[in-house]
């Protein structure tokens, strides 16, 4: 490390260092002095720091709590648990070291992306297994969180299909093949090589700052039958191809996302079936259903293909009608020092408010300034509590009605058929 000056991270998924007091303090010292500029952080795949064992006793949550209270309970739990974990590891007081944690969640990445960056995470990761729907939507959450709070995001690359992963040996054995499989694809065998390749390029062009390989060891092998030299396996050949591409095209540009979805900071939204309820215990409400439908429209036909037989490339890689033009932001009052210079809305031409949002006075002012400055805000009648009529230009009559069609009154809009299922609306 001293000679190469290469950046590095430390994976904490599968074990923990057992230092003596002297060793722990020395390790902490060198990571924060000599190797400080090289040390990216502690990579925590699929988890926020691997402190689950403390949760049953120390995570105090109940269904009666509000979403804001549940989010705060998680913040307190993770902060205290991480501080204990690193204190026990390095044998000295370290604090939670949020700035050195690199979480790469799969499920729940959308629930916690903005909270983690607000709490101090500077390099935010995400993992997407082959059957998780609408990868583009999940990137919009992670990329939006990184942009809002002045951080970066990375891709935690893991070729998983349900409970299985694409691999080319039963065990990594450089003396020769151990049950070499020339081609493995299916619901019990991991995703396809096509999925593996597409994921590289999608994340690179979406703005990811780094890519970490969960199965980094499974890039080379000695194939069989017979005796053959050590060589790249099919995964490794794809990795080499991608690395050559990235080296050839280092200036990829910046992803252009003119539209932002603005959610409550404690939305807890997760598109997959785990952990079933927001923050584990909060029941699904109208706001959650509204978010699902909103993102279903934004990434159409995502909700259509979601119900088809699960195929590695079909549900994740949705060629949405609008393309990759969205980021997700949250109406968080506390901004990171890097993000305080300007409103997070100023980078977007339009903002779509999603789900239930509890507005603070500061955010009402942000919306007002944004609209007065030429921005467009799309908001519905259920989201305008505390929003002044002077900004909206309309007032509620407290009368509801039902219809099965609508008319777009935007100037210059082409006539279109907006008929559909029966819906309820507020008269203004």
CSV table of C-alpha atoms in Angstrom, one decimal:
chain,number,residue,atom,x,y,z
A,1,UNK,CA,0.0,0.0,0.0
A,2,UNK,CA,2.9,2.4,0.8
A,3,UNK,CA,4.5,1.7,-2.6
A,4,UNK,CA,1.5,1.8,-4.9
A,5,UNK,CA,-0.5,4.6,-3.1
A,6,UNK,CA,-3.6,2.8,-4.4
A,7,UNK,CA,-7.0,3.5,-2.8
A,8,UNK,CA,-8.4,0.5,-0.9
A,9,UNK,CA,-11.4,-0.5,1.2
A,10,UNK,CA,-11.8,-3.2,3.9
A,11,UNK,CA,-14.7,-5.7,3.5
A,12,UNK,CA,-16.5,-6.4,6.8
A,13,UNK,CA,-19.1,-8.9,5.6
A,14,UNK,CA,-17.6,-12.2,6.5
A,15,UNK,CA,-15.5,-11.6,9.6
A,16,UNK,CA,-14.1,-9.1,12.1
A,17,UNK,CA,-10.5,-8.5,13.1
A,18,UNK,CA,-9.5,-9.6,16.6
A,19,UNK,CA,-6.8,-7.2,17.7
A,20,UNK,CA,-4.9,-6.9,20.9
A,21,UNK,CA,-5.2,-3.4,22.4
A,22,UNK,CA,-1.8,-2.4,21.0
A,23,UNK,CA,-2.7,-3.8,17.5
A,24,UNK,CA,-6.1,-2.2,17.4
A,25,UNK,CA,-4.8,1.3,18.3
A,26,UNK,CA,-2.0,0.9,15.8
A,27,UNK,CA,-4.4,-0.1,13.1
A,28,UNK,CA,-6.7,2.8,13.8
A,29,UNK,CA,-3.7,5.2,13.9
A,30,UNK,CA,-2.3,4.1,10.5
A,31,UNK,CA,-5.7,4.2,8.8
A,32,UNK,CA,-6.2,7.8,10.0
A,33,UNK,CA,-2.7,9.1,9.3
A,34,UNK,CA,-0.3,7.4,6.8
A,35,UNK,CA,-3.1,5.7,4.8
A,36,UNK,CA,-5.8,8.3,5.4
A,37,UNK,CA,-5.9,9.5,1.8
A,38,UNK,CA,-5.9,5.9,0.4
A,39,UNK,CA,-8.4,4.4,2.8
A,40,UNK,CA,-11.8,4.6,1.2
A,41,UNK,CA,-13.6,3.0,4.1
A,42,UNK,CA,-15.3,-0.1,5.5
A,43,UNK,CA,-17.4,-1.9,2.9
A,44,UNK,CA,-20.6,-3.3,4.3
A,45,UNK,CA,-22.4,-5.3,1.7
A,46,UNK,CA,-26.1,-5.9,2.2
A,47,UNK,CA,-26.1,-4.3,5.6
A,48,UNK,CA,-25.5,-1.1,7.6
A,49,UNK,CA,-22.4,-2.2,9.4
A,50,UNK,CA,-23.3,-5.8,10.4
A,51,UNK,CA,-24.7,-5.0,13.8
A,52,UNK,CA,-27.8,-7.1,13.6
A,53,UNK,CA,-26.9,-9.1,16.7
A,54,UNK,CA,-27.5,-5.9,18.8
A,55,UNK,CA,-30.9,-5.1,17.2
A,56,UNK,CA,-33.2,-7.3,19.3
A,57,UNK,CA,-32.1,-5.7,22.5
A,58,UNK,CA,-31.3,-2.1,21.4
A,59,UNK,CA,-33.5,-1.2,18.4
A,60,UNK,CA,-36.6,0.2,20.1
A,61,UNK,CA,-39.4,0.4,17.5
A,62,UNK,CA,-43.1,-0.3,17.5
A,63,UNK,CA,-46.0,0.0,15.0
A,64,UNK,CA,-47.4,2.9,17.1
A,65,UNK,CA,-44.5,5.2,16.2
A,66,UNK,CA,-44.6,7.7,13.3
A,67,UNK,CA,-42.3,7.2,10.4
A,68,UNK,CA,-40.1,10.1,11.6
A,69,UNK,CA,-39.8,8.5,15.0
A,70,UNK,CA,-39.0,5.1,13.5
A,71,UNK,CA,-36.2,6.7,11.3
A,72,UNK,CA,-34.8,8.4,14.4
A,73,UNK,CA,-34.8,5.2,16.3
A,74,UNK,CA,-32.8,3.5,13.6
A,75,UNK,CA,-30.4,6.4,13.5
A,76,UNK,CA,-29.8,6.1,17.2
A,77,UNK,CA,-29.5,2.4,17.1
A,78,UNK,CA,-27.0,2.3,14.2
A,79,UNK,CA,-24.9,5.2,15.6
A,80,UNK,CA,-24.6,3.5,19.0
A,81,UNK,CA,-24.1,0.0,17.7
A,82,UNK,CA,-21.4,1.1,15.2
A,83,UNK,CA,-19.6,3.1,17.8
A,84,UNK,CA,-19.5,0.0,20.0
A,85,UNK,CA,-18.4,-2.3,17.1
A,86,UNK,CA,-15.4,-0.1,16.2
A,87,UNK,CA,-14.5,0.6,19.8
A,88,UNK,CA,-14.3,-3.2,20.4
A,89,UNK,CA,-12.4,-3.6,17.1
A,90,UNK,CA,-9.8,-0.9,17.5
A,91,UNK,CA,-9.6,-0.9,21.3
A,92,UNK,CA,-10.2,2.9,21.4
A,93,UNK,CA,-13.0,5.4,21.2
A,94,UNK,CA,-13.7,5.9,17.5
A,95,UNK,CA,-17.3,7.1,17.3
A,96,UNK,CA,-19.7,5.6,14.7
A,97,UNK,CA,-17.3,6.5,11.8
A,98,UNK,CA,-20.2,7.2,9.4
A,99,UNK,CA,-17.8,8.9,7.1
A,100,UNK,CA,-15.8,5.7,6.8
A,101,UNK,CA,-18.7,3.3,6.4
A,102,UNK,CA,-19.5,2.2,2.8
A,103,UNK,CA,-22.9,0.5,3.0
A,104,UNK,CA,-24.0,-1.5,0.0
A,105,UNK,CA,-27.6,-2.5,0.8
A,106,UNK,CA,-29.7,-4.5,-1.6
A,107,UNK,CA,-33.2,-4.5,-0.2
A,108,UNK,CA,-33.9,-1.4,1.9
A,109,UNK,CA,-31.4,0.6,-0.2
A,110,UNK,CA,-34.2,2.9,-1.3
A,111,UNK,CA,-35.5,3.2,2.3
A,112,UNK,CA,-32.2,4.4,3.8
A,113,UNK,CA,-30.2,6.0,0.9
A,114,UNK,CA,-30.9,9.6,1.9
A,115,UNK,CA,-30.7,9.0,5.6
A,116,UNK,CA,-27.3,7.3,5.4
A,117,UNK,CA,-25.8,10.1,3.5
A,118,UNK,CA,-27.4,12.6,5.9
A,119,UNK,CA,-25.9,10.7,8.8
A,120,UNK,CA,-22.4,11.1,7.3
A,121,UNK,CA,-21.8,8.4,4.7
A,122,UNK,CA,-19.7,9.8,1.9
A,123,UNK,CA,-19.6,6.8,-0.5
A,124,UNK,CA,-23.0,5.2,-0.7
A,125,UNK,CA,-23.2,1.7,-2.3
A,126,UNK,CA,-26.1,-0.3,-3.6
A,127,UNK,CA,-26.5,-3.9,-4.8
A,128,UNK,CA,-29.2,-5.2,-7.2
A,129,UNK,CA,-29.9,-8.9,-7.5
A,130,UNK,CA,-31.2,-10.2,-10.8
A,131,UNK,CA,-34.9,-10.3,-9.9
A,132,UNK,CA,-35.2,-6.9,-8.1
A,133,UNK,CA,-37.5,-4.8,-10.3
A,134,UNK,CA,-36.5,-1.6,-12.0
A,135,UNK,CA,-32.8,-1.2,-11.4
A,136,UNK,CA,-33.0,2.3,-12.9
A,137,UNK,CA,-35.4,3.4,-10.2
A,138,UNK,CA,-33.1,2.1,-7.5
A,139,UNK,CA,-30.2,4.0,-9.0
A,140,UNK,CA,-32.3,7.1,-9.0
A,141,UNK,CA,-32.6,6.9,-5.2
A,142,UNK,CA,-28.9,6.2,-4.6
A,143,UNK,CA,-27.6,8.8,-7.1
A,144,UNK,CA,-30.1,11.4,-5.9
A,145,UNK,CA,-29.0,10.9,-2.3
A,146,UNK,CA,-25.4,11.2,-3.2
A,147,UNK,CA,-26.0,14.4,-5.1
A,148,UNK,CA,-28.3,15.9,-2.5
A,149,UNK,CA,-25.8,15.5,0.3
A,150,UNK,CA,-22.5,16.0,-1.6
A,151,UNK,CA,-21.3,12.4,-1.7
A,152,UNK,CA,-20.6,9.7,-4.3
A,153,UNK,CA,-22.2,6.3,-5.0
A,154,UNK,CA,-20.8,3.0,-6.0
A,155,UNK,CA,-22.1,-0.4,-7.3
A,156,UNK,CA,-21.7,-3.5,-5.2
A,157,UNK,CA,-21.7,-6.1,-8.0
A,158,UNK,CA,-23.1,-9.5,-7.0
A,159,UNK,CA,-24.5,-11.9,-9.6
A,160,UNK,CA,-27.4,-13.2,-7.6
A,161,UNK,CA,-30.6,-14.7,-8.8
A,162,UNK,CA,-32.8,-15.3,-5.7
A,163,UNK,CA,-30.6,-17.4,-3.4
A,164,UNK,CA,-28.1,-18.5,-6.0
A,165,UNK,CA,-25.1,-16.9,-7.7
A,166,UNK,CA,-23.4,-17.3,-11.1
A,167,UNK,CA,-20.1,-19.1,-10.5
A,168,UNK,CA,-17.8,-21.4,-12.4
A,169,UNK,CA,-16.4,-23.6,-9.7
A,170,UNK,CA,-17.9,-25.2,-6.7
A,171,UNK,CA,-14.8,-24.2,-4.8
A,172,UNK,CA,-11.9,-21.9,-5.8
A,173,UNK,CA,-9.2,-24.5,-6.5
A,174,UNK,CA,-6.2,-23.4,-8.5
A,175,UNK,CA,-4.8,-26.9,-8.6
A,176,UNK,CA,-7.5,-27.8,-11.1
A,177,UNK,CA,-11.3,-27.7,-11.6
A,178,UNK,CA,-13.7,-28.7,-8.9
A,179,UNK,CA,-17.0,-29.3,-10.5
A,180,UNK,CA,-16.5,-26.8,-13.4
A,181,UNK,CA,-19.7,-25.7,-15.0
A,182,UNK,CA,-19.4,-24.4,-18.5
A,183,UNK,CA,-22.7,-22.6,-18.5
A,184,UNK,CA,-25.1,-21.9,-15.6
A,185,UNK,CA,-28.3,-20.1,-16.0
A,186,UNK,CA,-31.7,-20.4,-14.3
A,187,UNK,CA,-33.7,-19.7,-11.1
A,188,UNK,CA,-31.4,-22.1,-9.3
A,189,UNK,CA,-28.1,-21.2,-10.9
A,190,UNK,CA,-27.7,-17.4,-10.8
A,191,UNK,CA,-28.2,-14.8,-13.5
A,192,UNK,CA,-26.9,-14.8,-17.0
A,193,UNK,CA,-23.6,-13.5,-18.3
A,194,UNK,CA,-25.6,-10.9,-20.2
A,195,UNK,CA,-27.0,-9.6,-16.9
A,196,UNK,CA,-23.4,-9.5,-15.5
A,197,UNK,CA,-22.2,-7.4,-18.5
A,198,UNK,CA,-25.2,-5.1,-18.7
A,199,UNK,CA,-24.9,-4.2,-15.0
A,200,UNK,CA,-21.3,-3.0,-15.5
A,201,UNK,CA,-22.2,-0.6,-18.3
A,202,UNK,CA,-25.5,0.6,-16.7
A,203,UNK,CA,-23.9,1.7,-13.5
A,204,UNK,CA,-20.8,3.2,-15.2
A,205,UNK,CA,-23.0,5.3,-17.5
A,206,UNK,CA,-25.3,6.2,-14.5
A,207,UNK,CA,-22.5,7.9,-12.7
A,208,UNK,CA,-21.2,5.3,-10.3
A,209,UNK,CA,-17.8,6.3,-8.9
A,210,UNK,CA,-16.6,2.8,-8.2
A,211,UNK,CA,-17.6,-0.9,-8.7
A,212,UNK,CA,-16.9,-3.5,-6.1
A,213,UNK,CA,-17.0,-7.2,-6.9
A,214,UNK,CA,-18.6,-9.3,-4.1
A,215,UNK,CA,-17.3,-12.4,-5.8
A,216,UNK,CA,-14.0,-10.9,-6.7
A,217,UNK,CA,-12.2,-14.2,-6.3
A,218,UNK,CA,-14.4,-15.8,-9.0
A,219,UNK,CA,-12.8,-14.0,-12.0
A,220,UNK,CA,-10.2,-16.7,-12.9
A,221,UNK,CA,-9.9,-20.5,-12.8
A,222,UNK,CA,-8.2,-23.6,-14.2
A,223,UNK,CA,-10.9,-25.1,-16.4
A,224,UNK,CA,-11.6,-28.7,-17.1
A,225,UNK,CA,-11.6,-31.5,-18.0
A,226,UNK,CA,-7.9,-32.0,-18.4
A,227,UNK,CA,-5.0,-29.8,-17.4
A,228,UNK,CA,-5.2,-26.2,-18.5
A,229,UNK,CA,-3.4,-23.0,-17.4
A,230,UNK,CA,-4.8,-20.5,-14.9
A,231,UNK,CA,-7.0,-18.1,-16.9
A,232,UNK,CA,-9.9,-15.7,-16.7
A,233,UNK,CA,-13.2,-17.4,-16.5
A,234,UNK,CA,-16.3,-16.0,-18.4
A,235,UNK,CA,-17.0,-13.5,-15.6
A,236,UNK,CA,-13.3,-12.4,-15.6
A,237,UNK,CA,-13.4,-11.9,-19.4
A,238,UNK,CA,-16.4,-9.6,-19.1
A,239,UNK,CA,-14.7,-7.7,-16.3
A,240,UNK,CA,-11.6,-7.3,-18.5
A,241,UNK,CA,-13.7,-6.1,-21.4
A,242,UNK,CA,-15.4,-3.5,-19.2
A,243,UNK,CA,-12.2,-2.3,-17.7
A,244,UNK,CA,-10.7,-1.8,-21.1
A,245,UNK,CA,-13.8,0.2,-22.1
A,246,UNK,CA,-13.6,2.4,-19.0
A,247,UNK,CA,-9.9,3.1,-19.6
A,248,UNK,CA,-10.6,3.9,-23.2
A,249,UNK,CA,-13.6,6.2,-22.3
A,250,UNK,CA,-12.6,7.9,-19.0
A,251,UNK,CA,-14.7,11.0,-19.7
A,252,UNK,CA,-18.2,9.5,-19.7
A,253,UNK,CA,-19.9,12.8,-19.1
A,254,UNK,CA,-22.5,13.5,-16.4
A,255,UNK,CA,-25.9,11.8,-16.3
A,256,UNK,CA,-28.6,14.4,-17.2
A,257,UNK,CA,-31.6,14.1,-14.9
A,258,UNK,CA,-33.9,17.1,-15.4
A,259,UNK,CA,-36.7,15.7,-13.1
A,260,UNK,CA,-36.5,15.0,-9.4
A,261,UNK,CA,-39.0,13.1,-7.2
A,262,UNK,CA,-39.3,14.7,-3.8
A,263,UNK,CA,-40.2,12.4,-0.9
A,264,UNK,CA,-40.5,12.7,2.8
A,265,UNK,CA,-37.2,11.9,4.5
A,266,UNK,CA,-38.9,9.1,6.5
A,267,UNK,CA,-40.8,7.6,3.6
A,268,UNK,CA,-39.4,4.1,4.2
A,269,UNK,CA,-40.3,3.0,0.6
A,270,UNK,CA,-39.0,-0.3,-0.7
A,271,UNK,CA,-40.2,-1.9,-3.9
A,272,UNK,CA,-39.3,-5.5,-3.0
A,273,UNK,CA,-41.1,-7.8,-0.6
A,274,UNK,CA,-38.5,-7.5,2.1
A,275,UNK,CA,-38.7,-6.2,4.9
A,276,UNK,CA,-42.4,-6.2,4.0
A,277,UNK,CA,-43.2,-3.1,6.0
A,278,UNK,CA,-41.4,0.3,6.1
A,279,UNK,CA,-38.9,0.3,8.9
A,280,UNK,CA,-39.9,-3.3,9.7
A,281,UNK,CA,-43.1,-2.4,11.6
A,282,UNK,CA,-44.9,0.5,9.9
A,283,UNK,CA,-48.1,-0.5,8.1
A,284,UNK,CA,-48.5,0.2,4.4
A,285,UNK,CA,-50.6,3.3,3.8
A,286,UNK,CA,-52.0,5.5,1.0
A,287,UNK,CA,-48.6,7.3,0.7
A,288,UNK,CA,-46.8,4.0,0.1
A,289,UNK,CA,-49.3,2.9,-2.5
A,290,UNK,CA,-49.1,6.3,-4.2
A,291,UNK,CA,-45.3,5.9,-4.4
A,292,UNK,CA,-45.5,2.5,-5.9
A,293,UNK,CA,-47.9,3.8,-8.6
A,294,UNK,CA,-45.8,6.9,-9.2
A,295,UNK,CA,-42.6,5.0,-9.8
A,296,UNK,CA,-44.6,2.4,-11.8
A,297,UNK,CA,-45.6,5.2,-14.2
A,298,UNK,CA,-42.1,6.8,-14.2
A,299,UNK,CA,-40.5,3.4,-15.1
A,300,UNK,CA,-43.3,2.0,-17.2
A,301,UNK,CA,-43.7,-0.9,-18.1
A,302,UNK,CA,-41.9,-1.9,-14.9
A,303,UNK,CA,-45.1,-3.0,-13.1
A,304,UNK,CA,-46.2,-4.9,-16.1
A,305,UNK,CA,-43.1,-7.1,-16.5
A,306,UNK,CA,-42.9,-7.4,-12.7
A,307,UNK,CA,-45.7,-10.0,-12.9
A,308,UNK,CA,-44.1,-12.0,-15.7
A,309,UNK,CA,-42.0,-15.2,-15.0
A,310,UNK,CA,-38.8,-14.0,-13.3
A,311,UNK,CA,-35.9,-13.7,-15.8
A,312,UNK,CA,-32.6,-12.1,-14.9
A,313,UNK,CA,-32.7,-9.5,-17.6
A,314,UNK,CA,-36.4,-8.8,-17.8
A,315,UNK,CA,-37.5,-7.3,-14.5
A,316,UNK,CA,-34.4,-5.3,-13.6
A,317,UNK,CA,-33.5,-3.8,-17.1
A,318,UNK,CA,-36.8,-2.0,-17.9
A,319,UNK,CA,-36.5,0.1,-21.0
A,320,UNK,CA,-38.8,2.8,-19.5
A,321,UNK,CA,-40.8,5.1,-21.6
A,322,UNK,CA,-39.1,8.2,-20.2
A,323,UNK,CA,-35.5,6.9,-19.9
A,324,UNK,CA,-33.0,7.5,-17.1
A,325,UNK,CA,-34.1,11.1,-16.4
A,326,UNK,CA,-34.9,11.0,-12.7
A,327,UNK,CA,-33.3,11.5,-9.4
A,328,UNK,CA,-34.9,11.0,-6.0
A,329,UNK,CA,-34.5,13.7,-3.3
A,330,UNK,CA,-36.0,14.0,0.2
A,331,UNK,CA,-37.4,17.0,2.0
A,332,UNK,CA,-34.7,16.8,4.7
A,333,UNK,CA,-34.2,19.9,6.9
A,334,UNK,CA,-30.6,19.2,7.9
A,335,UNK,CA,-28.2,19.3,4.9
A,336,UNK,CA,-24.6,18.3,4.8
A,337,UNK,CA,-22.0,21.1,4.7
A,338,UNK,CA,-21.2,20.3,1.1
A,339,UNK,CA,-24.8,20.7,0.1
A,340,UNK,CA,-25.7,23.8,2.0
A,341,UNK,CA,-24.5,26.2,-0.7
A,342,UNK,CA,-27.7,25.9,-2.8
A,343,UNK,CA,-31.1,24.3,-2.7
A,344,UNK,CA,-31.1,20.7,-3.9
A,345,UNK,CA,-34.0,21.7,-6.2
A,346,UNK,CA,-32.0,24.2,-8.2
A,347,UNK,CA,-30.4,21.4,-10.4
A,348,UNK,CA,-33.7,20.2,-11.7
A,349,UNK,CA,-36.2,21.6,-14.2
A,350,UNK,CA,-39.2,20.0,-12.6
A,351,UNK,CA,-39.9,18.4,-9.2
A,352,UNK,CA,-42.6,15.8,-8.6
A,353,UNK,CA,-43.7,15.4,-5.0
A,354,UNK,CA,-44.2,11.7,-4.1
A,355,UNK,CA,-46.3,10.1,-1.4
A,356,UNK,CA,-47.0,11.6,2.0
A,357,UNK,CA,-44.7,14.6,2.9
A,358,UNK,CA,-44.6,16.5,6.1
A,359,UNK,CA,-43.5,20.0,5.1
A,360,UNK,CA,-41.3,22.2,7.3
A,361,UNK,CA,-41.3,26.0,7.0
A,362,UNK,CA,-37.9,25.8,5.5
A,363,UNK,CA,-39.1,23.5,2.7
A,364,UNK,CA,-42.1,25.6,2.0
A,365,UNK,CA,-39.7,28.4,1.4
A,366,UNK,CA,-37.5,26.2,-0.8
A,367,UNK,CA,-40.5,25.3,-2.9
A,368,UNK,CA,-41.6,28.9,-3.2
A,369,UNK,CA,-38.2,30.1,-4.2
A,370,UNK,CA,-37.9,27.3,-6.7
A,371,UNK,CA,-41.2,28.1,-8.4
A,372,UNK,CA,-40.6,31.9,-8.4
A,373,UNK,CA,-37.3,31.1,-10.0
A,374,UNK,CA,-38.9,29.3,-12.9
A,375,UNK,CA,-39.1,25.7,-11.7
A,376,UNK,CA,-42.1,23.5,-12.0
A,377,UNK,CA,-43.6,21.6,-9.1
A,378,UNK,CA,-46.2,18.8,-9.5
A,379,UNK,CA,-48.1,18.4,-6.3
A,380,UNK,CA,-51.5,16.8,-5.5
A,381,UNK,CA,-54.3,17.8,-3.1
A,382,UNK,CA,-53.2,15.3,-0.4
A,383,UNK,CA,-49.7,16.9,-0.2
A,384,UNK,CA,-50.5,20.6,0.3
A,385,UNK,CA,-51.0,20.8,4.0
A,386,UNK,CA,-49.1,23.9,5.2
A,387,UNK,CA,-48.5,25.0,1.6
A,388,UNK,CA,-49.8,28.6,1.2
A,389,UNK,CA,-52.6,29.3,-1.3
A,390,UNK,CA,-50.5,32.2,-2.6
A,391,UNK,CA,-48.1,29.6,-4.0
A,392,UNK,CA,-50.6,27.1,-5.2
A,393,UNK,CA,-53.0,29.6,-6.8
A,394,UNK,CA,-56.0,27.5,-5.8
A,395,UNK,CA,-57.8,26.7,-2.6
A,396,UNK,CA,-59.6,23.5,-1.6
A,397,UNK,CA,-63.4,23.5,-1.3
A,398,UNK,CA,-63.4,20.4,0.9
A,399,UNK,CA,-65.6,18.7,-1.7
A,400,UNK,CA,-64.7,15.4,-3.4
A,401,UNK,CA,-66.1,13.8,-6.5
A,402,UNK,CA,-65.4,10.8,-8.7
A,403,UNK,CA,-64.6,10.5,-12.4
A,404,UNK,CA,-63.2,8.1,-14.9
A,405,UNK,CA,-61.6,10.6,-17.3
A,406,UNK,CA,-59.6,13.8,-17.2
A,407,UNK,CA,-58.6,16.8,-19.3
A,408,UNK,CA,-55.1,18.3,-19.4
A,409,UNK,CA,-55.4,22.1,-19.3
A,410,UNK,CA,-51.7,22.8,-19.9
A,411,UNK,CA,-51.3,25.3,-22.7
A,412,UNK,CA,-50.3,23.8,-26.0
A,413,UNK,CA,-50.9,20.2,-24.9
A,414,UNK,CA,-52.1,17.9,-27.6
A,415,UNK,CA,-55.5,16.3,-27.1
A,416,UNK,CA,-55.3,12.9,-25.6
A,417,UNK,CA,-57.6,10.2,-24.1
A,418,UNK,CA,-57.1,10.2,-20.3
A,419,UNK,CA,-60.0,7.9,-19.5
A,420,UNK,CA,-59.4,5.0,-17.2
A,421,UNK,CA,-60.5,3.5,-13.9
A,422,UNK,CA,-62.8,5.4,-11.5
A,423,UNK,CA,-60.8,7.7,-9.3
A,424,UNK,CA,-61.6,10.3,-6.6
A,425,UNK,CA,-60.5,13.9,-6.8
A,426,UNK,CA,-60.7,17.1,-4.7
A,427,UNK,CA,-62.5,20.1,-6.1
A,428,UNK,CA,-60.6,23.4,-5.9
